[in-house]
Each structure stands twice: as structure tokens, then as C-alpha cells.
Amino acid sequence: MAVKSAYIARKNGKSDKPAPSNSGFTAEEELHAYREMLLIRRFEEKAGQLYGMGFIGGFCHLYIGQEAVVVGMQMAQKQGDQVITSYRDHGHMLACGMDPKGVMAELTGRRGGLSKGKGGSMHMFSREKHFFGGHGIVGAQVPLGAGLAFANKYRGNDHVAVAYFGDGAANQGQVYETFNMASIWKLPVIFIIENNRYAMGTAATRSTAMAEQLGARGSAFGIPFEQIDGMDVRAVREAGERAVAHCRAGEGPYILEMMTYRYRGHSMSDPAKYRSKEEVQKMREEHDPIEQVKARILNGKMASEDELKRIDSEIRAIVTEAAEFAQNDPEPDASELYTDIYVNA
Amino acid sequence: MPSILMPALSPTMEEGKLAKWLKQVGDMVKPGDVIAEIETDKATMEVEAVDEGPLSAILVPAGTEHVKVNTPIAVIGAADAVPAPKTEVPKPAPATLAAPPVVTQSAPPEEANPTGTEMETMTVREAIRAAMSEEMRRDPEVFLMGEEVGQYQGAYKISQGMLEEFGPQRIIDTPITEHGFAGLAVGAGFAGLKPIVEFMTFNFSMQAIDHIINSAAKTLYMSGGQMGCSIVFRGPNGAAARVAAQHSQDYAAWYGHIPGLKVVMPYTAADAKGLMKAAIRDPNPVVFLENEILYGKSFEVPKGDDWIVPIGKARIARTGRHVTIVSFGISMILALSAAEKLAAEGIEAEVIDLRSIRPLDLPTVIESVKKTNRCVCVEEGFPQFSVTSELAAQVMTHAFDYLDAPVARVAGKDVPMPYAANLEKLALPNADEVVAAAKAVLYV
């Protein structure tokens, strides 16, 4: 018990301020991260544009600003590890390798969408890419994610489940029910708290006790945690690797609180009046995850401006193709209304 | 002299086994002393003395089975005292079923038994346990999870012995965390495992209903058919006995409302076993509604491990030509009892046991109504927006021209379940109400 407490205390000690990354990326890794984050950024910008044009309906939650979290975590995982998240899920799907055309066509509600147009922005899945949604009820993905980890343990494989949720979901009771079960059963699940500071329009400081350290809530259940600079993809991957190693070694769950920021409103209909323009501007200028990587690439001469421009135009082409497909693909056939309600027994 | 009566150890206990005497005749007994052990089908409990004095007589020897609640079992005081059936011991709850005593099945399951099938007598409890155990032997991806299912052997002893057979990896005791463990089980289902989730009672599934509906039932559709979830949510449902409003509710209509769920509510042990096996094998989420009062009832069940009852098929429990009575679950007791009473007056009721709430076997109901031209629907749940409302609407839609009277409904009263014995009895439907409804639609 003493050992465990000391362990947690050590983790606590780390979290006074976001842990800096000391693991340099190779040129290849920097370029990979750049490319992956840029795809999410450009994809989301396009989604915002299509929403404004009326091609995308309903709710649409953009991931712009938070790209380093999912890209860094994905770099720490291996093939077959499962991912599950909330409704702010486009970035997670792209990072998992799901087809941008399929994601965008789902946003526009077309038959070529990943859910045949029946799920929309918040509900997409891919067994092939081990992505388990895409869940619209705040916090629901947390026990579901622990269930994925339960299946790994039940089957005796060494896969890890990564369950993402936000600072808002961190106030849902089922999160703590899950922490308790994950701890007593030593489930290989990494809980990623994407702390973007605002639960829709409510600042964490207004809604959340001990808001400066959400991950510390796991210590009541004996779950180690770290608070990480989620704008730095290197820090994210490094922490992700520690968490993954912990889970794979059968040591049970792990919490990573990623300090991040969303540049856009909670959803497309949110004007984000609850924070100042200066606050957003400061984050963009000083902490942007993509600009950080870009600066390192150029300063370290890992690639030239021209080479980065070439990547940019490749990404733009992918996104343009996805958007065109999503606008031109037909809507689902009316007969789809009554399919996929039951699997034939 | 105070006599000690066989105590009721649970709201639904009617009899038990006197397992062991811990005091001998002549021993001095003080209040609080444990004097005997009683076994029910759910638990072994100790009996404590309330009075002081020598144990002067043991009236029921150790090892006696089927000792009725309230039977004098011993006397404390002078040795020559004659045990009087006084009530020093608090009067146990009377059996709450407003209905007359259980009528044994008057017709065997019609689809049931290929001729020559050997039958065995089994309680509903044993049938559910046998079904789960057989399926767990057959498929290593099936597991059972819930509160007290393992070491405690099941709050209602459904999973008794299963921990010993299958081990703690597959019989999983959970914390009291319905929302959390239901979600966790659905996640395991997404990953391809086949969880059986026991709710200690379905009343507690209210904590978990978001995962049952939003996560389990809807994901297949939302994923365009990619990600289903083979899972069974099961446990006792409906009114038990004297447990008041929060613990006495029928969820058939609640879950029956949801596309993506299958919902079954068996009455007999044969159906409980066959439907449980079908539910576990089904690739979709199935809500399996049991009943505490039925757990101890015995029925004939086909022997062997290949007895499956298809989901979505009703059973004609009794044939008749004058009126169709449609019911399901424990209310089948009322339906069958009413049919007996009507038969005594020359009215032949056809009784249909729905067994499945979703999908509903409407063709069986409609065919019967076309024959009898009259229909009474019976359930224990609240009357508004209920299974019987749905039946009435469907029968009106599909058999309007055949009806000689409006469809009648008998349901629980539109009140939260009261605690007082008399009020509880009034709140539940009873066989006389079914008889009256049948006569009303027959205009007799």
C-alpha cells in the first residue's frame, strides 16, 4: 500500500505543471505528426465551411486546436489497440486511419458515409480500424471503453483501450463508477481527459472542484495520473507510451489529463462568448500544436519550406476530394430506413 | 408458553427447510441466541430466540423440508406446555398474489415437445440457471456479470453454483454500479463478447437505462450495421411482494418501446429456459424480464441442452372459442385462472402467452381473435402506454371487422405500488377482473 501511495504521489508531483517533453522526435516522426495534425485541421476547417453552406446538419463539434492529443496518442499505440471517444470525434477517426471521404460523407448524411448516413457527425465506427465511436451521451464512452479493455483482459491479449473524454464529462458519475471497476479489475484502459477548459460554455473553474487537476480524481481509486501539455505532440506521445506500457504490463488503468484548447465553439452553433478573443488568439499564437512542429521541422532542417508546402497541398487535395465526394454522393436509399435495426438471428 | 414459528425470511417465501437445530431440548435460551438454521431456495438464515426460558420442545425435526411459514417449530417455557398457534412472532407477509393459487398449466407448450421428448420438473430459477450454464459451456465468450452473482451465489440464487463451475473470470461480482457495469458490459459486447448482465431487480436498471437504450439498442443502426452488441440484460421484474413503489414496477412496456431491443417475459420454466438460450445466442441486445414470485414455481421442461424457444413466438396456452385472453409473464396466472373460472360457466377462453414483448407475435393474436371475435388483454404493468394498449391498438387495426366488442384491458392500477398489504392487493390485477372483462366483451 505504501508503495502504491508513493507511486501516486510521484505522479502527483509531476502534475504541478504540464510535464515538458524531453523526447525529441526523429525527422520522420515530426513529419508524420505534422501531416496527421494538418489533415485534421484542414478537414475540420472544411467541415465548418460545409456546415455554413448547409451541407452538414445537426450538431457538428470541431477538433481544431486539440490535434496533438489524438495524434500523439495514436503514435504511442499499436495495431489493434482500441479507441473510443465522445461526439467530438472527427480527429480521432482520421488519426485511426479511417477514410476522410467516408467521414465527410457521413457528415453530409450520404450513403457513402461510414454509417451509411444514419449516424452523422457524432456516430461513426470502424471495426477494421478498432474505432468504437463516436458517442453522443456525455461520458457514456468511458464505461464502454472500459468494456473494450475488459474484453482484452478476458481474452488474454495485450491490447489496450484508449477512452477519451472531456473536462465536462469528468463530472459525470459513470466516469467514477468506471474508475472504480477499472481499478479493482486492473483493466488495460487509458483514460484520456481532453481538458479544453470549457464544458460547452462553462469554464472548468466554474463547474468543477479541484479543476486545476482533473486527473487527480483517479487517485481516489488508486489510478496513477499525469497532467500533460496536450498542445505538444511529443509530450503527448511520451506520456502515452508510459501509459501504454503500464497497461500492457497488467498494472491496470492509467489517466492522462491533456491540457488542450479548442479554437472553435463547442459546436457550430456556439459563438463562444464565454471567453475573450485575446485568450483564443494567445493560444493560437503561442501554443498551436501544428505551428510548434512546423517550427521544429524548419529550425532543425528536417524539411524545407517547399517540402512542407508539398505536404500542405497533398492534404488539401485529400480534403477537397472528401468534400466533393460528400457533396455529390447520393443520400441513402429510402429502404435504408428499416435496415440495421437488428442483426438477423 | 411462547412457541416459535417458522419465520418468513424474504418477501416471497412461503416455505423452507429446517436445516439444523443449534439448541437441544432442555437448553436455556436467551433473546438473541441462535437456535436453528432455516434454508430457503434463496439463502440459509439463522433463527434467533425472542423469548427467554428453557427450550421445552422441538416440534419440527432437523432436516424437515417444505415447512410452511408460521408453522410452530419449537416451544420455549414449561415442558408440558401445549404449543398454541399464537403470534408472538410478527405475522409474516401473506402471499401477495391477489390471484387465486397457482393453477398448473392446463395445456402443454404447443410447439414444445417433439413427441417422445423426455420431460423433467424444474423451477423457473433452475431453468434460467441451466440455460445460462449450458450456454456458458458451449461458448467461452459468454459471461455473467452483476451484483452478488458470484460469491454470494446470487441475490435470488439464480447463479447458485456457477462461480464454482466457471470461476471468477466468467462469473463476475460487480460493485453496486448499475450505470457503470451496464456500460462496461455493452463495451465488452461491442468488442465481441457475449455478456449476461444481471440486475438484482429491473428497478435498478433505471440507473443503467441510458446504456441499454442509447448504447446497446441504437449503435447497430447508428453504425450502418457495423457494430452490434450481443448482450442479455436480465433479472426479476415487476411487483414482488410488499416492497413498495420503487421496487415494484413492470418494465415490459418501457423496453418494449425501443427499436433495436428484443424483450421477452416468460411465464413457464420451459419458456424461461428456451428463451434464455435463444437470448444468449441472439446477436442483438435482449431484455429478459423474470419474476421473483415465479422463480420457485415448478413446470415441466424438456430434458437436454438443445431446448430453444424462438424469440417473437407466442404460445397458445389453452385453446377455446369464445374469447381470447392475451397475457404474458406472471399475469398468465391470472389469465389461466380466469379461464378455469369461465370454463366452469361454460365459457371457453383461448389463452395466449405472448412470451415475447418485442417482437410481438401479432399473427397468433390476430388469428385467435378472428376465431373468437373477442379479446381481453392482461398485464401487471401500469395501464397507460402499456403492452396491452399496444395490443388493443393492433387488434383494432388488424381485426376490426372481426371484433364483436371493444378490446378490454386488465392492468395494474394507475398508482405507484403501495406497501400496505390490502392496498397492494388492490393495485394489482386479479383473476376476477379478468373474468369480469371477459364477460363484458361477451355481453353476459
Tab-separated table of C-alpha atoms in Angstrom, chain A residues 53-266:
chain	number	residue	atom	x	y	z
A	53	MET	CA	-23.189	26.095	-46.624
A	54	GLY	CA	-25.912	23.840	-45.269
A	55	PHE	CA	-24.379	20.550	-46.387
A	56	ILE	CA	-23.890	19.363	-42.821
A	57	GLY	CA	-26.814	19.430	-40.402
A	58	GLY	CA	-27.442	18.957	-36.741
A	59	PHE	CA	-24.566	19.046	-34.321
A	60	CYS	CA	-21.014	19.368	-35.519
A	61	HIS	CA	-18.187	19.609	-32.980
A	62	LEU	CA	-14.817	20.573	-34.392
A	63	TYR	CA	-11.478	19.390	-33.033
A	64	ILE	CA	-9.389	22.362	-34.212
A	65	GLY	CA	-6.701	23.161	-31.652
A	66	GLN	CA	-6.696	19.739	-29.996
A	67	GLU	CA	-4.983	17.798	-32.793
A	68	ALA	CA	-1.809	16.969	-30.871
A	69	VAL	CA	-3.724	14.886	-28.322
A	70	VAL	CA	-5.078	12.225	-30.607
A	71	VAL	CA	-2.114	12.254	-32.988
A	72	GLY	CA	0.405	11.866	-30.156
A	73	MET	CA	-1.616	9.110	-28.519
A	74	GLN	CA	-2.012	7.247	-31.770
A	75	MET	CA	1.793	7.287	-32.141
A	76	ALA	CA	2.070	5.559	-28.752
A	77	GLN	CA	-0.379	2.777	-29.600
A	78	LYS	CA	-0.015	-0.353	-31.647
A	79	GLN	CA	-2.219	-2.002	-34.211
A	80	GLY	CA	-5.274	-3.489	-32.553
A	81	ASP	CA	-5.469	-1.123	-29.594
A	82	GLN	CA	-8.994	0.242	-29.402
A	83	VAL	CA	-10.107	3.857	-29.393
A	84	ILE	CA	-13.412	5.275	-28.208
A	85	THR	CA	-14.431	8.872	-27.727
A	86	SER	CA	-17.273	11.351	-27.473
A	87	TYR	CA	-19.098	13.315	-30.154
A	88	ARG	CA	-16.031	15.489	-30.912
A	89	ASP	CA	-14.716	12.592	-32.907
A	90	HIS	CA	-13.633	13.567	-36.429
A	91	GLY	CA	-9.989	13.934	-35.420
A	92	HIS	CA	-9.942	10.564	-33.699
A	93	MET	CA	-11.312	8.834	-36.755
A	94	LEU	CA	-8.814	10.420	-39.098
A	95	ALA	CA	-5.967	9.591	-36.713
A	96	CYS	CA	-7.180	5.984	-36.606
A	97	GLY	CA	-6.813	5.866	-40.365
A	98	MET	CA	-10.483	5.971	-41.311
A	99	ASP	CA	-11.198	7.228	-44.809
A	100	PRO	CA	-11.704	11.025	-44.893
A	101	LYS	CA	-14.226	10.585	-47.697
A	102	GLY	CA	-16.299	8.241	-45.565
A	103	VAL	CA	-16.137	10.591	-42.581
A	104	MET	CA	-17.077	13.660	-44.600
A	105	ALA	CA	-19.876	11.849	-46.425
A	106	GLU	CA	-21.259	10.808	-43.067
A	107	LEU	CA	-21.223	14.447	-42.003
A	108	THR	CA	-23.313	15.287	-45.041
A	109	GLY	CA	-25.606	12.306	-44.437
A	110	ARG	CA	-24.839	10.434	-47.646
A	111	ARG	CA	-24.906	6.749	-48.475
A	112	GLY	CA	-21.121	6.558	-48.755
A	113	GLY	CA	-20.739	7.772	-45.187
A	114	LEU	CA	-19.129	5.437	-42.708
A	115	SER	CA	-22.524	4.793	-41.118
A	116	LYS	CA	-24.401	4.912	-44.446
A	117	GLY	CA	-25.639	8.343	-43.470
A	118	LYS	CA	-27.532	7.087	-40.437
A	119	GLY	CA	-25.164	8.196	-37.714
A	120	GLY	CA	-23.902	11.652	-38.587
A	121	SER	CA	-21.064	13.625	-37.060
A	122	MET	CA	-21.291	12.019	-33.635
A	123	HIS	CA	-21.767	8.367	-34.553
A	124	MET	CA	-19.204	6.611	-36.664
A	125	PHE	CA	-17.425	3.315	-36.082
A	126	SER	CA	-14.847	1.089	-37.711
A	127	ARG	CA	-14.168	-2.446	-36.592
A	128	GLU	CA	-11.317	-2.622	-39.074
A	129	LYS	CA	-9.582	0.403	-37.551
A	130	HIS	CA	-10.599	-0.548	-33.980
A	131	PHE	CA	-12.530	2.681	-33.559
A	132	PHE	CA	-15.601	2.142	-31.385
A	133	GLY	CA	-17.340	5.545	-31.761
A	134	GLY	CA	-18.429	8.333	-31.704
A	135	HIS	CA	-20.871	8.550	-28.659
A	136	GLY	CA	-23.320	11.362	-28.178
A	137	ILE	CA	-24.145	10.978	-24.498
A	138	VAL	CA	-21.536	12.828	-22.442
A	139	GLY	CA	-19.440	10.315	-20.521
A	140	ALA	CA	-21.065	7.163	-21.913
A	141	GLN	CA	-17.898	6.235	-23.773
A	142	VAL	CA	-15.998	5.874	-20.515
A	143	PRO	CA	-17.587	2.631	-19.249
A	144	LEU	CA	-17.908	1.459	-22.844
A	145	GLY	CA	-14.165	1.937	-23.229
A	146	ALA	CA	-13.517	0.056	-20.023
A	147	GLY	CA	-15.641	-2.714	-21.530
A	148	LEU	CA	-13.303	-2.872	-24.524
A	149	ALA	CA	-10.427	-3.217	-22.075
A	150	PHE	CA	-12.389	-5.862	-20.188
A	151	ALA	CA	-12.664	-7.853	-23.416
A	152	ASN	CA	-8.896	-7.609	-23.924
A	153	LYS	CA	-8.267	-8.923	-20.450
A	154	TYR	CA	-10.950	-11.616	-20.781
A	155	ARG	CA	-9.336	-12.851	-23.977
A	156	GLY	CA	-5.862	-12.628	-22.540
A	157	ASN	CA	-4.447	-10.424	-25.302
A	158	ASP	CA	-2.196	-7.453	-24.592
A	159	HIS	CA	-4.254	-4.770	-26.299
A	160	VAL	CA	-5.036	-1.510	-24.614
A	161	ALA	CA	-8.229	0.518	-24.893
A	162	VAL	CA	-7.973	4.299	-25.034
A	163	ALA	CA	-11.074	6.136	-23.808
A	164	TYR	CA	-11.179	9.872	-24.461
A	165	PHE	CA	-13.442	12.281	-22.639
A	166	GLY	CA	-13.521	15.975	-21.883
A	167	ASP	CA	-13.341	18.125	-18.775
A	168	GLY	CA	-17.136	18.367	-18.952
A	169	ALA	CA	-17.636	14.607	-18.963
A	170	ALA	CA	-15.300	14.405	-15.993
A	171	ASN	CA	-18.265	15.467	-13.874
A	172	GLN	CA	-20.436	12.522	-14.920
A	173	GLY	CA	-20.977	9.891	-12.252
A	174	GLN	CA	-20.387	6.974	-14.586
A	175	VAL	CA	-16.789	8.102	-15.022
A	176	TYR	CA	-16.115	7.337	-11.365
A	177	GLU	CA	-18.098	4.132	-11.423
A	178	THR	CA	-15.765	3.155	-14.233
A	179	PHE	CA	-12.598	4.284	-12.449
A	180	ASN	CA	-13.586	2.036	-9.567
A	181	MET	CA	-14.194	-1.045	-11.701
A	182	ALA	CA	-11.148	-0.438	-13.890
A	183	SER	CA	-9.014	-0.217	-10.776
A	184	ILE	CA	-10.316	-3.278	-8.924
A	185	TRP	CA	-10.196	-5.390	-12.094
A	186	LYS	CA	-6.917	-3.901	-13.338
A	187	LEU	CA	-8.339	-3.221	-16.775
A	188	PRO	CA	-5.917	-2.170	-19.526
A	189	VAL	CA	-7.604	1.148	-20.235
A	190	ILE	CA	-6.086	4.597	-20.633
A	191	PHE	CA	-8.434	7.390	-19.703
A	192	ILE	CA	-7.555	10.497	-21.673
A	193	ILE	CA	-9.109	13.639	-20.235
A	194	GLU	CA	-9.008	16.195	-23.022
A	195	ASN	CA	-9.189	19.276	-20.838
A	196	ASN	CA	-10.003	22.109	-23.214
A	197	ARG	CA	-11.122	24.228	-20.259
A	198	TYR	CA	-14.762	24.623	-21.242
A	199	ALA	CA	-17.655	22.225	-20.834
A	200	MET	CA	-19.651	23.744	-23.645
A	201	GLY	CA	-19.826	27.293	-22.255
A	202	THR	CA	-18.964	26.601	-18.637
A	203	ALA	CA	-15.365	27.115	-17.629
A	204	ALA	CA	-13.961	24.196	-15.667
A	205	THR	CA	-13.221	26.595	-12.847
A	206	ARG	CA	-16.943	27.324	-12.533
A	207	SER	CA	-18.195	23.757	-12.737
A	208	THR	CA	-15.537	21.530	-11.337
A	209	ALA	CA	-13.994	21.057	-7.912
A	210	MET	CA	-10.189	20.927	-7.967
A	211	ALA	CA	-10.352	21.974	-11.608
A	212	GLU	CA	-6.625	22.543	-11.785
A	213	GLN	CA	-6.034	18.783	-11.641
A	214	LEU	CA	-8.835	16.667	-13.046
A	215	GLY	CA	-6.626	13.624	-13.363
A	216	ALA	CA	-6.066	13.656	-9.619
A	217	ARG	CA	-9.599	12.379	-9.230
A	218	GLY	CA	-8.238	8.987	-10.194
A	219	SER	CA	-6.043	8.884	-7.140
A	220	ALA	CA	-9.117	8.171	-5.006
A	221	PHE	CA	-9.235	4.880	-6.920
A	222	GLY	CA	-5.506	4.233	-6.902
A	223	ILE	CA	-5.135	5.072	-10.575
A	224	PRO	CA	-1.889	6.834	-11.486
A	225	PHE	CA	-2.213	10.008	-13.474
A	226	GLU	CA	-0.191	12.633	-15.229
A	227	GLN	CA	-1.064	16.093	-16.425
A	228	ILE	CA	0.432	16.744	-19.832
A	229	ASP	CA	0.851	19.684	-22.188
A	230	GLY	CA	-1.623	18.480	-24.756
A	231	MET	CA	-0.539	21.102	-27.261
A	232	ASP	CA	2.869	19.421	-27.579
A	233	VAL	CA	2.576	16.253	-29.590
A	234	ARG	CA	5.927	14.991	-28.272
A	235	ALA	CA	4.812	15.279	-24.665
A	236	VAL	CA	1.602	13.504	-25.525
A	237	ARG	CA	3.331	10.599	-27.214
A	238	GLU	CA	5.869	10.236	-24.445
A	239	ALA	CA	3.196	10.133	-21.739
A	240	GLY	CA	1.116	7.858	-23.942
A	241	GLU	CA	3.991	5.412	-24.132
A	242	ARG	CA	4.287	5.329	-20.333
A	243	ALA	CA	0.558	4.757	-20.021
A	244	VAL	CA	0.508	2.067	-22.681
A	245	ALA	CA	3.447	0.262	-21.076
A	246	HIS	CA	1.705	0.396	-17.699
A	247	CYS	CA	-1.482	-1.094	-19.131
A	248	ARG	CA	0.260	-3.744	-21.219
A	249	ALA	CA	2.219	-4.845	-18.192
A	250	GLY	CA	-1.067	-5.691	-16.489
A	251	GLU	CA	-0.787	-2.862	-13.987
A	252	GLY	CA	-4.318	-1.629	-14.610
A	253	PRO	CA	-5.699	1.701	-15.783
A	254	TYR	CA	-3.869	4.995	-16.246
A	255	ILE	CA	-5.107	8.564	-16.539
A	256	LEU	CA	-3.601	11.236	-18.737
A	257	GLU	CA	-5.025	14.711	-18.405
A	258	MET	CA	-4.186	16.529	-21.616
A	259	MET	CA	-4.204	20.301	-21.214
A	260	THR	CA	-5.535	21.445	-24.533
A	261	TYR	CA	-7.702	24.083	-26.159
A	262	ARG	CA	-10.382	24.212	-28.798
A	263	TYR	CA	-10.237	27.233	-31.022
A	264	ARG	CA	-13.823	26.990	-32.201
A	265	GLY	CA	-17.023	26.998	-30.190
A	266	HIS	CA	-18.352	23.847	-28.548
